[in-house]
Amino acid sequence: MLLIHCPYCEEARPEVEFVYGGEAHIARPVDPSTYSDEQWEEFLYIRSNPRGRHHERWRHTHGCGRFFNAVRDTVTDVFETTYKAGEARK
Amino acid sequence: MSGFRLADGGRIDRRTKRNFTFDGKAQWGYAGDSLASALLAQGQMLFGRSFKYHRPRGILGAGVEEPNALVTVDRGPGRRTPNLRAPSVALHDGLVATSQNRFPTLKTDLIAVNNVFSAFFPAGFYNKTFMWPRAAWEKVYEPIIRRLAGLGDSPTTRDPDHYDATYAHCETLVVGAGPAGIAAALEAAASGGRVILIDEQEEIGGGALSDPAQWAWLGEATAKLAAMDHVTILPRTTAIGHYHQNFVVAAERLTDHLSVDEAEGAREKLWRIRAGEVVLAMGAIERPLVFEGNDVPGVMLASAARTFALRYGVAVGRKVVVMAVHDSGWRDALALHKAGVNIAAIVDLRRDIAPELVEAAREARIACHPGYAVTAVAGSQAVKGATIALAGVGKVQKLDCDAVLMAGGWTPTVHLWSHAKGSLRWDDNWGAFLPDKTHENLRCVGACAGAWDFGKGLAGGLLPAPKPLHESKAFVDFQNDVKARDIGLAVQEGFRSIEHIKRYTTNGMATDQGKTSNLNGLQIASGVLHRPVTEIGLTTFRPPYTPQSFGAILGHHKEALFQPLRKTVIDDWAEAQGAVYENVAQWRRARYFPKGSEDMDAAVARECRTVRSAVGVFDASTLGKIEVVGPDAAEFLNRMYTNPWKSLEPGRCRYGLLLGEHGFIIDDGVSARLAPDRFHLTTTTGGAARVLNMMEDYLQTEWSDLDVWLTSTTEQWAVIAVQGPKARRVIEPLVEGIDLSPEAFPHMSVREGKICGVDTRLFRVSFTGELGFEVNVPAEHGRMVWEAIWAEGEKHGAAAYGTETMHVLRAEKGFIIVGQDTDGTVTPDDAGLGWAVGKKKPDFVGKRSLARPDIVAPGRKQLVGLLTDDPQLVLEEGAQIVADPNQPVPMTMIGHVTSSYHSATLGRSIAMALVAGGRDRMGETLHIPMPDRTISAKVVTPMFYDAEGSRLNG
Ligand SMILES: [Zn+2]
């Protein structure tokens, strides 16, 4: 079981308190109607799926309830860092 | 009769006898014996029949690596454990053990004819058989194979035992309590941190238990550790797996080593340990050698024979031959000789052997055959002799013996290292993989790190033989009956990667996960392919390290504690009324309230008629509820839902449709605006948590500028639906401060006031099509208000109704249930809910997707009503629909039935369905093929009752 550091609670907590939230830094466009079908498809479905560093969202569902971002190595599952939503990509 | 008890020696207690039975026959051993050592001491060599060919098999190892001697231990009803390894079963009084996979008895197994026809079971047999016609597989092969191939039978009755579970934290966790593990534990303990030392065996000591010279040291070290408060020693505990960040799961066996009378409390305890540092001291497992007859009972690992002699005081034979390619075989032979075991000869494929070993053997008057290999073993149920030949191909020479020991070198036990994703490196000296790098705070010590002196040896396990590989019966994987020639065949058929060879031959895929076979299989594949081992790859080890009971994994999470059961405050009232329940998203909900001898159909028909003609009362407390508060609440909901919310006046309700960004319906519900900055949202019963999570997601990550607060209030409110033409009359006497007249309180409104003296949010809404109210009161008053409404209702002939009636009533009105009439690919338009999409809204979640080409394309599945030609036939939900019933199979399916009921109101069946281009098929007859007949039905608008909605406004 992973230990995940919640940047809001400032504490490492067991994985069971968290829910994974998919790839991070995929912002919803301010006006989706300006997106072409291809752009919208990319927003909806196309993900980077890297081998290695992955920027992803987690929610501390059974804790503070906050969404935050993390960088996790998809090979080793080691968390490089976690940071608050809205902070720049690390 | 080959094995026997030595006159002295071993760690057994010769003053304490233990009586037990094996295959119904009375046997005995000593305290401290394992089932294997006690039976070997009685001369038993035959322990089981092999998985595929039913070949007679004996003991191979003295520990958990044992692939052959699998037994079933019976401790009473529901307490029968199959597939236990005889060397790992501690002997206790009254032990009842039986052998497995034999018919009718171990000695005369009729199915062993399989062995004669083994040419019909080559590598890939199962895969190839699957390719034959399905009928042949189902009717002929599968039943036969199920009979032939097998392990022990699992118990068929409930396990009466209970299983404990605990969490533990420590600075240092040491897995394996041999000399290296004990040394690591002592070192870690000296620094003052918490230490947990676990070991799978009955007592700690590991390899030292088979070496009397270390017993004094072992006793002192054990006492020293036991005296320290910050050290926890857990024998009989198996580290099942290493998970992220040094999270190790271990199962402690608490009672299986005790007689049934002595056993008290939990059977096993699952430890979830988070450790600062994990030290793996798991040792190494000796490799068998691969030669003709290497599976005859009496052929075993040299290290096993050593353990049986020195730890248990049991000789495995009276004339023992050692076949070695490694120095450790010589050392074991000499140790066995010293313990009183007659070593007839040492055969070693190597010509150059350390002079001191040869000298020591000469001194012990043991015949030595350097450069020789065993080419065959005589006997079927026990070793009756062996033949050897120079380099395996020279002139054959006979050896008189009753046991053959194999010393094929050592494989470090890197399983947990691999669980932790530690990398491995090939080591030529060991002929095995050793731990290399890890990102965990994890290290290996002792033999599993390659840091142990077993001497030198050859790396390959396959001995040279006079017969070509494809004719030999030399086994690699004993448990799965994989021969060297099967691996040869796999390579010949084109498999190159060890992961494929493994699956094709099943080498290493048995319950022992290839502890004694993986490396030999790899070496043989490497040899046949003429490519280095490192290019062929290594199979992955996965938890559990050894087979593990489900009981311990489940722990306390069973029966009532398996998952939480949510009950409303009205639940026990329903129970007292004899309600039949169904579970909905962890909630227990009353499904219907049978009266007298009513079955479900009769009860539901009565409940439906009562609602339509008088009034019904329904516990709707499970509806998901979210309080949305803040100056931007309306703006927020406007962005989330498809329809407009900003224009909704306080005191009014609106049906909200929630889409995912992909444009498909994911939830719906009626919500009310209580004040400009306050909304009372409802969601589906099952969708509550999902919807709240989604809304939080948007609020926190996309629109964090909005000033809105979301609070789950599902359990704060009890909700009592009062539905039917007499609904107003039922609640009227109980309500204060709310004008219930249709003019003051129209359909789709909400009012705050009092009912039965407590605060209420009173909704005038209807999921039945009748005049209806939903009374929300704080949960603690729910039962009281329910009873008051019920008492009033009875005056008007009310019925309590359950979820089944609720479903029928809403279907009569064509109201959808998200997740039943939709499946995650249904848009508002598909569901006929286009009216709920705000056309003028510039944006909402999912709006852009509604303009995608495949969403606007014609021919999408649309929700329609179906009326069967035979009005009494009720379609099966999920049944497939076709346009042409006469087309050949496979037919073109154009949709499926989503909801289907008998409607008492209409006196006929009704159904809803998703059908391709459904709304263009109005009046068309479609067909629903069932196993026994094809049902025809007419496509209609999914609105079966009171289409004009006049009843709502009663
Ligand atoms: Zn938190």
Coordinates of N, CA and C in Angstrom, one line a residue, chain B residues 612 766 768-771 809 811-815 905-906 942-954:
Chain B
R612 N -52.3 4.3 -7.0 CA -53.0 5.0 -8.1 C -54.5 5.4 -7.6
S766 N -43.2 14.3 -7.8 CA -43.8 13.0 -8.0 C -42.9 12.2 -8.9
T768 N -44.2 9.2 -9.4 CA -45.2 8.1 -9.7 C -46.2 8.6 -10.8
G769 N -46.2 9.9 -11.0 CA -47.3 10.5 -11.9 C -48.5 10.9 -11.1
E770 N -48.5 10.6 -9.8 CA -49.7 11.0 -9.0 C -49.4 12.3 -8.2
L771 N -50.4 12.9 -7.7 CA -50.2 14.0 -6.7 C -49.2 13.4 -5.7
L809 N -44.3 2.0 -11.1 CA -45.1 3.3 -11.2 C -44.3 4.3 -12.1
A811 N -42.1 3.5 -14.4 CA -42.0 3.0 -15.7 C -43.3 3.3 -16.5
E812 N -44.4 3.2 -15.8 CA -45.7 3.5 -16.4 C -45.7 4.9 -16.9
K813 N -45.0 5.8 -16.3 CA -44.9 7.2 -16.7 C -43.7 7.4 -17.6
G814 N -42.8 6.4 -17.8 CA -41.7 6.6 -18.7 C -40.5 7.3 -18.1
F815 N -40.5 7.4 -16.7 CA -39.4 8.1 -16.1 C -38.2 7.1 -16.1
T905 N -52.0 -1.5 -13.1 CA -52.8 -0.4 -13.5 C -53.4 -0.5 -14.9
L906 N -52.5 -1.0 -15.8 CA -52.9 -1.2 -17.2 C -53.4 -2.6 -17.5
P942 N -42.5 5.9 -24.8 CA -42.4 5.3 -23.5 C -43.1 6.1 -22.5
M943 N -44.4 6.1 -22.6 CA -45.3 6.8 -21.7 C -46.6 6.0 -21.8
F944 N -46.9 5.3 -20.7 CA -48.0 4.3 -20.8 C -49.2 4.7 -20.1
Y945 N -49.1 5.8 -19.3 CA -50.2 6.1 -18.4 C -50.3 7.6 -18.2
D946 N -51.5 8.1 -18.3 CA -51.8 9.6 -18.1 C -50.8 10.5 -18.8
A947 N -50.8 10.3 -20.1 CA -49.8 11.1 -20.9 C -49.9 12.6 -20.7
E948 N -51.1 13.0 -20.5 CA -51.3 14.5 -20.4 C -50.9 15.0 -19.0
G949 N -50.7 14.1 -18.0 CA -50.2 14.5 -16.7 C -51.2 15.2 -15.8
S950 N -52.5 14.8 -16.1 CA -53.5 15.5 -15.3 C -53.6 15.1 -13.8
R951 N -53.1 13.8 -13.6 CA -53.2 13.3 -12.2 C -52.2 14.0 -11.2
L952 N -51.1 14.6 -11.8 CA -50.2 15.3 -11.0 C -50.8 16.5 -10.2
N953 N -51.8 17.0 -10.9 CA -52.3 18.3 -10.4 C -53.5 18.1 -9.5
G954 N -53.7 16.9 -9.1 CA -54.9 16.7 -8.3 C -55.0 17.4 -7.0

